[in-house]
Short mmCIF file of C-alpha atoms in Angstrom, two decimals:
data_model
loop_
_atom_site.label_atom_id
_atom_site.label_comp_id
_atom_site.label_asym_id
_atom_site.label_seq_id
_atom_site.Cartn_x
_atom_site.Cartn_y
_atom_site.Cartn_z
CA MET A 417 -18.70 87.89 74.43
CA PHE A 418 -21.88 86.06 75.53
CA PRO A 419 -20.75 82.57 76.65
CA ASP A 420 -23.97 81.94 78.59
CA LYS A 421 -26.21 82.37 75.55
CA GLN A 422 -26.93 80.16 72.58
CA PHE A 423 -27.56 81.57 69.11
CA GLU A 424 -29.18 79.76 66.20
CA ILE A 425 -28.03 81.04 62.81
CA ILE A 426 -30.68 81.16 60.07
CA THR A 427 -29.52 81.96 56.55
CA MET A 428 -31.85 83.85 54.22
CA SER A 429 -31.73 85.23 50.68
CA THR A 430 -33.20 88.50 49.46
CA LEU A 431 -34.47 89.97 46.21
CA GLY A 432 -31.06 91.53 45.61
CA ASP A 433 -29.43 88.12 46.00
CA ASN A 434 -31.88 86.35 43.68
CA VAL A 435 -32.34 88.77 40.77
CA LEU A 436 -28.98 88.57 39.01
CA ASP A 437 -29.92 89.43 35.42
CA LYS A 438 -30.49 93.15 36.07
CA ALA A 439 -28.40 96.00 37.41
CA LEU A 440 -29.39 96.89 40.98
CA SER A 441 -30.52 100.35 39.88
CA LYS A 442 -32.93 98.82 37.34
CA ILE A 443 -34.71 96.31 39.57
CA GLY A 444 -37.11 99.04 40.65
CA GLU A 445 -37.37 98.13 44.32
CA LYS A 446 -36.00 99.60 47.51
CA SER A 447 -34.52 97.55 50.35
CA LEU A 448 -33.14 95.03 47.86
CA PHE A 449 -30.97 93.26 50.43
CA THR A 450 -33.05 93.84 53.56
CA LYS A 451 -36.79 93.47 53.01
CA GLU A 452 -37.08 89.70 53.49
CA LEU A 453 -34.94 89.85 56.62
CA GLU A 454 -37.07 92.62 58.10
CA VAL A 455 -40.25 90.67 57.38
CA ALA A 456 -38.80 87.75 59.36
CA LEU A 457 -38.00 90.19 62.18
CA GLU A 458 -41.51 91.61 62.16
CA LEU A 459 -43.03 88.12 62.28
CA LYS A 460 -40.69 87.21 65.16
CA GLN A 461 -39.15 84.38 63.19
CA VAL A 462 -35.75 85.81 64.15
CA ASP A 463 -34.63 88.16 66.92
CA PHE A 464 -32.02 90.16 65.02
CA VAL A 465 -30.44 90.29 61.57
CA VAL A 466 -26.95 91.22 60.38
CA HIS A 467 -26.49 93.48 57.36
CA SER A 468 -23.80 95.26 55.48
CA LEU A 469 -24.64 98.74 56.70
CA LYS A 470 -24.37 100.18 53.19
CA ASP A 471 -27.38 98.04 52.20
CA LEU A 472 -29.67 99.50 54.88
CA PRO A 473 -31.89 102.41 53.81
CA THR A 474 -31.68 105.58 55.88
CA VAL A 475 -35.35 105.16 56.87
CA LEU A 476 -36.27 101.78 58.37
CA PRO A 477 -39.73 100.17 58.60
CA PRO A 478 -41.81 100.84 61.74
CA ASN A 479 -40.49 99.21 64.93
CA MET A 480 -37.09 98.48 63.36
CA VAL A 481 -33.83 99.93 64.64
CA ILE A 482 -30.10 99.45 64.16
CA ALA A 483 -28.98 98.29 67.60
CA ALA A 484 -25.29 97.78 66.84
CA VAL A 485 -22.71 99.13 64.42
CA CYS A 486 -19.61 96.95 64.58
CA LYS A 487 -16.01 98.06 64.10
CA ARG A 488 -15.48 99.03 60.52
CA ASP A 489 -13.28 97.05 58.18
CA PRO A 490 -11.51 99.01 55.41
CA ALA A 491 -14.14 101.18 53.73
CA TYR A 492 -12.36 101.74 50.43
CA ASP A 493 -12.90 99.92 47.15
CA ALA A 494 -10.43 97.42 45.72
CA VAL A 495 -9.44 96.39 42.20
CA VAL A 496 -9.11 92.74 41.22
CA LEU A 497 -7.44 92.26 37.83
CA HIS A 498 -7.83 89.49 35.30
CA PRO A 499 -4.75 87.25 35.52
CA LYS A 500 -3.53 88.53 32.13
CA HIS A 501 -3.23 92.05 33.57
CA LYS A 502 -1.29 91.25 36.75
CA GLY A 503 1.06 94.07 37.67
CA LYS A 504 -1.11 96.76 36.12
CA THR A 505 -3.41 99.35 37.68
CA LEU A 506 -6.61 100.96 36.44
CA ALA A 507 -4.49 103.80 35.07
CA THR A 508 -2.26 101.46 33.06
CA LEU A 509 -4.94 99.12 31.70
CA PRO A 510 -5.24 99.35 27.90
CA ALA A 511 -7.84 101.74 26.50
CA GLY A 512 -11.23 100.06 26.20
CA SER A 513 -10.60 97.60 29.03
CA VAL A 514 -13.86 96.54 30.67
CA VAL A 515 -14.27 96.96 34.42
CA GLY A 516 -17.09 95.08 36.14
CA THR A 517 -19.08 96.73 38.92
CA SER A 518 -22.74 96.92 39.94
CA SER A 519 -22.36 100.34 41.60
CA LEU A 520 -23.41 103.58 39.89
CA ARG A 521 -21.23 105.46 42.37
CA ARG A 522 -18.13 103.53 41.38
CA ILE A 523 -18.87 103.90 37.67
CA ALA A 524 -19.35 107.67 37.93
CA HIS A 525 -16.16 108.22 39.93
CA LEU A 526 -14.08 105.88 37.80
CA LYS A 527 -15.35 107.34 34.51
CA ARG A 528 -14.23 110.71 35.77
CA GLU A 529 -10.78 109.50 36.80
CA PHE A 530 -10.15 106.85 34.12
CA PRO A 531 -11.98 107.94 30.94
CA HIS A 532 -10.10 105.36 28.86
CA LEU A 533 -11.98 102.48 30.54
CA GLU A 534 -15.36 100.89 29.82
CA PHE A 535 -17.75 99.60 32.47
CA ALA A 536 -20.17 96.68 32.62
CA ASP A 537 -22.55 95.37 35.25
CA VAL A 538 -21.53 92.29 37.22
CA ARG A 539 -23.79 90.54 39.71
CA GLY A 540 -23.61 87.56 42.07
CA ASN A 541 -21.73 86.77 45.26
CA LEU A 542 -17.98 87.22 45.49
CA ASN A 543 -17.22 83.67 44.36
CA THR A 544 -19.43 84.11 41.29
CA ARG A 545 -17.96 87.46 40.33
CA LEU A 546 -14.37 86.32 40.70
CA ARG A 547 -15.11 83.22 38.64
CA LYS A 548 -16.63 85.38 35.89
CA LEU A 549 -13.44 87.46 35.90
CA ASP A 550 -10.96 84.59 35.99
CA GLU A 551 -12.63 82.18 33.58
CA GLY A 552 -14.15 84.53 31.02
CA ASN A 553 -13.22 87.26 28.59
CA GLN A 554 -15.94 89.76 29.47
CA TYR A 555 -14.04 91.65 32.18
CA ASP A 556 -10.49 92.93 32.48
CA ALA A 557 -10.96 93.90 36.13
CA LEU A 558 -13.53 94.11 38.90
CA VAL A 559 -14.02 96.84 41.48
CA LEU A 560 -15.34 95.49 44.78
CA ALA A 561 -15.59 96.51 48.41
CA ALA A 562 -12.27 95.69 50.02
CA ALA A 563 -14.01 94.67 53.25
CA GLY A 564 -15.79 91.75 51.58
CA LEU A 565 -12.58 90.38 50.11
CA GLU A 566 -10.72 90.75 53.39
CA ARG A 567 -13.47 89.09 55.45
CA MET A 568 -13.18 86.09 53.14
CA GLY A 569 -9.42 86.03 53.65
CA TRP A 570 -8.75 86.89 50.01
CA HIS A 571 -6.26 89.70 50.61
CA ASN A 572 -4.04 88.27 47.88
CA ARG A 573 -6.70 88.95 45.24
CA ILE A 574 -6.48 92.71 45.78
CA ASP A 575 -4.30 94.28 43.07
CA GLN A 576 -5.02 97.94 43.85
CA ARG A 577 -6.59 99.76 46.77
CA LEU A 578 -8.61 102.84 45.80
CA THR A 579 -7.95 104.69 49.03
CA GLU A 580 -8.37 108.11 47.40
CA SER A 581 -11.83 107.41 45.95
CA PRO A 582 -15.00 108.16 47.95
CA TYR A 583 -16.81 105.09 49.24
CA ALA A 584 -20.47 104.26 49.80
CA VAL A 585 -22.23 105.43 52.96
CA GLY A 586 -21.70 102.75 55.62
CA GLN A 587 -19.32 100.69 53.48
CA GLY A 588 -17.08 98.36 55.46
CA ALA A 589 -19.32 98.29 58.55
CA LEU A 590 -21.69 95.55 59.72
CA ALA A 591 -24.98 96.57 61.32
CA VAL A 592 -27.29 94.51 63.51
CA GLU A 593 -31.00 95.31 63.30
CA CYS A 594 -33.72 94.27 65.73
CA ARG A 595 -37.25 95.21 66.73
CA GLU A 596 -37.22 98.55 68.53
CA SER A 597 -39.71 97.22 71.06
CA ASP A 598 -37.41 94.29 71.98
CA HIS A 599 -35.40 96.11 74.64
CA GLU A 600 -33.72 92.95 75.93
CA THR A 601 -32.21 92.12 72.55
CA ALA A 602 -31.35 95.77 71.86
CA ASN A 603 -29.49 96.03 75.18
CA LEU A 604 -27.60 92.83 74.41
CA LEU A 605 -26.59 94.05 70.94
CA ALA A 606 -25.50 97.46 72.24
CA ASN A 607 -22.30 95.79 73.50
CA LEU A 608 -21.19 95.43 69.88
CA HIS A 609 -21.12 99.15 69.09
CA HIS A 610 -17.74 100.64 68.13
CA LEU A 611 -17.76 104.36 68.90
CA PRO A 612 -15.58 105.77 66.08
CA THR A 613 -17.44 103.67 63.50
CA LEU A 614 -20.78 104.57 65.09
CA LEU A 615 -20.15 108.32 64.93
CA CYS A 616 -18.87 108.22 61.35
CA CYS A 617 -21.78 106.11 60.14
CA ILE A 618 -24.42 108.22 61.88
CA ALA A 619 -22.97 111.27 60.11
CA GLU A 620 -22.74 109.47 56.76
CA ARG A 621 -26.32 108.22 56.93
CA ALA A 622 -27.62 111.66 57.95
CA PHE A 623 -25.77 113.13 54.96
CA LEU A 624 -27.33 110.59 52.59
CA LYS A 625 -30.80 111.05 54.04
CA HIS A 626 -30.59 114.83 53.75
CA LEU A 627 -29.78 114.47 50.05
CA GLU A 628 -32.58 111.90 49.65
CA GLY A 629 -30.08 109.53 48.11
CA GLY A 630 -29.80 105.76 48.00
CA CYS A 631 -27.83 102.95 46.40
CA SER A 632 -28.94 104.03 42.90
CA VAL A 633 -27.41 107.52 43.19
CA PRO A 634 -23.69 108.38 42.73
CA ILE A 635 -23.03 109.72 46.23
CA GLY A 636 -19.73 109.05 47.99
CA VAL A 637 -18.14 109.93 51.33
CA PHE A 638 -14.98 109.95 53.39
CA SER A 639 -15.22 110.17 57.17
CA GLN A 640 -12.78 110.14 60.05
CA TYR A 641 -13.20 110.66 63.79
CA GLU A 642 -10.18 111.90 65.71
CA CYS A 643 -9.46 114.34 68.53
CA ASP A 644 -13.19 114.77 69.25
CA LYS A 645 -13.87 115.97 65.72
CA LEU A 646 -15.58 114.45 62.69
CA HIS A 647 -13.88 115.14 59.38
CA LEU A 648 -16.29 114.56 56.49
CA THR A 649 -16.07 114.79 52.72
CA GLY A 650 -19.05 114.19 50.48
CA SER A 651 -19.46 114.09 46.72
CA VAL A 652 -22.32 113.92 44.24
CA LEU A 653 -21.72 113.07 40.58
CA SER A 654 -23.68 112.82 37.38
CA LEU A 655 -24.04 109.30 36.01
CA ASP A 656 -21.32 109.89 33.43
CA GLY A 657 -18.97 111.47 35.96
CA ALA A 658 -18.77 114.72 33.99
CA GLU A 659 -20.30 116.82 36.76
CA CYS A 660 -19.12 116.64 40.36
CA VAL A 661 -19.84 118.61 43.50
CA GLN A 662 -17.62 117.92 46.49
CA GLN A 663 -17.51 119.56 49.90
CA THR A 664 -15.73 118.98 53.20
CA HIS A 665 -16.85 119.68 56.74
CA THR A 666 -15.09 119.39 60.10
CA HIS A 667 -17.44 119.23 63.07
CA PRO A 668 -16.45 119.27 66.78
CA LEU A 669 -18.40 116.79 68.90
CA THR A 670 -19.41 117.98 72.34
CA ALA A 671 -19.95 115.63 75.26
CA ALA A 672 -22.84 116.08 77.67
CA PRO A 673 -22.17 117.70 81.05
CA PRO A 674 -20.96 115.17 83.67
CA SER A 675 -24.24 115.45 85.59
CA HIS A 676 -26.33 114.58 82.54
CA ALA A 677 -28.11 111.22 83.04
CA GLN A 678 -28.13 108.66 80.23
CA PRO A 679 -31.62 107.58 79.12
CA ALA A 680 -32.83 104.00 79.37
CA MET A 681 -33.10 102.03 76.11
CA GLN A 682 -36.88 102.56 75.89
CA ASP A 683 -36.38 106.31 76.27
CA CYS A 684 -33.41 106.58 73.94
CA ILE A 685 -34.07 108.12 70.53
CA SER A 686 -32.39 106.97 67.35
CA TYR A 687 -29.93 108.92 65.22
CA SER A 688 -29.89 107.99 61.55
CA ALA A 689 -32.04 104.98 62.61
CA ILE A 690 -29.29 103.88 65.05
CA LYS A 691 -29.71 103.54 68.82
CA ALA A 692 -26.72 103.47 71.14
CA VAL A 693 -27.86 103.79 74.74
CA ASP A 694 -24.42 103.22 76.27
CA PHE A 695 -22.85 106.23 74.58
CA ASP A 696 -23.16 109.95 75.15
CA GLN A 697 -26.31 111.02 73.30
CA HIS A 698 -24.89 114.52 72.74
CA LEU A 699 -22.09 112.99 70.68
CA LEU A 700 -24.56 111.02 68.57
CA LYS A 701 -26.75 114.08 68.02
CA ASP A 702 -23.73 116.15 67.00
CA ALA A 703 -22.63 113.44 64.56
CA GLU A 704 -26.05 113.41 62.93
CA HIS A 705 -26.00 117.19 62.67
CA ALA A 706 -22.55 117.06 61.06
CA GLY A 707 -23.91 114.89 58.25
CA ILE A 708 -26.83 117.26 57.70
CA VAL A 709 -24.48 120.25 57.49
CA LEU A 710 -22.37 118.45 54.90
CA GLY A 711 -25.52 117.74 52.88
CA GLU A 712 -26.51 121.39 53.05
CA LYS A 713 -23.08 122.40 51.78
CA LEU A 714 -23.42 120.12 48.77
CA GLN A 715 -26.90 121.39 48.03
CA ALA A 716 -25.61 124.95 48.12
CA GLY A 717 -22.87 123.91 45.68
CA GLY A 718 -25.26 122.52 43.08
CA ALA A 719 -25.82 118.89 44.12
CA THR A 720 -29.61 119.19 44.00
CA ALA A 721 -29.62 119.85 40.25
CA ILE A 722 -27.27 116.90 39.60
CA LEU A 723 -29.40 114.53 41.69
CA HIS A 724 -32.55 115.71 39.88
CA GLU A 725 -30.96 114.87 36.52
CA VAL A 726 -29.77 111.50 37.82
CA LYS A 727 -33.27 110.56 38.94
CA LEU A 728 -34.79 111.73 35.65
CA GLY A 729 -32.27 109.62 33.76
CA GLN A 730 -33.30 106.50 35.67
CA LYS A 731 -37.01 106.74 34.77
#
């Protein structure tokens, strides 16, 4: 895409990568997978950083912005079974089987759907988690983001696709973050935006922000953009999965009048901490509003009380 430019790749690790003996929800820090990268951005040691969008908080540090949201890979979760259980599904695993996952959202949803299973935390990169599954006796299955497995080319490890279960906000999408004041880099990165993914993720992040949620709260979504409409479903669960509030919302997206001028990058505002100067700003604003409306619907249905109990239970 940019044959006339050279890019140096710098690899970095974060607190979330390094602290592997605690569940993510118990580390007690925000921005577990982003803080160190954003410090390097602030110090101008790097010009932009690539994240899994689901790891990025809905509120970024000052002078930081998401300048690109790339085309989404499959957003759903996937099941990887221990070799001794090949041919089974979560529903047919024996009672008491242990499923490894580090996500409170996954645990809450799966407890609700598969009460015969047990759940245990599993940390580390994909290689480490799969090795723990294959070579040990602690886990009967793992639940992972399908996108990570597919990006590694490990499609054959997926034994079940949980396409009916809500996924994490932003799951399956890569985001590129830069300094908001670096207009040259932001303009360059804007070429990577994928409109359907962009609109869905703006709405999802607005929904999460409205509920004041994060990675330590069991909040899930579905989103789809088609025929100029956003179709959204959001859910909030108690930690044990016993309580669940779910709502849907379909929101038409309206384009700006043909005579409406697009703002320059420096004049463009962000939606859900995302800037996309090359796209109709009315569409982005409508997408953000759609997520807020979905959040309001869940609050009206009782989500606030569930989230309050979840946060009390984590103290």
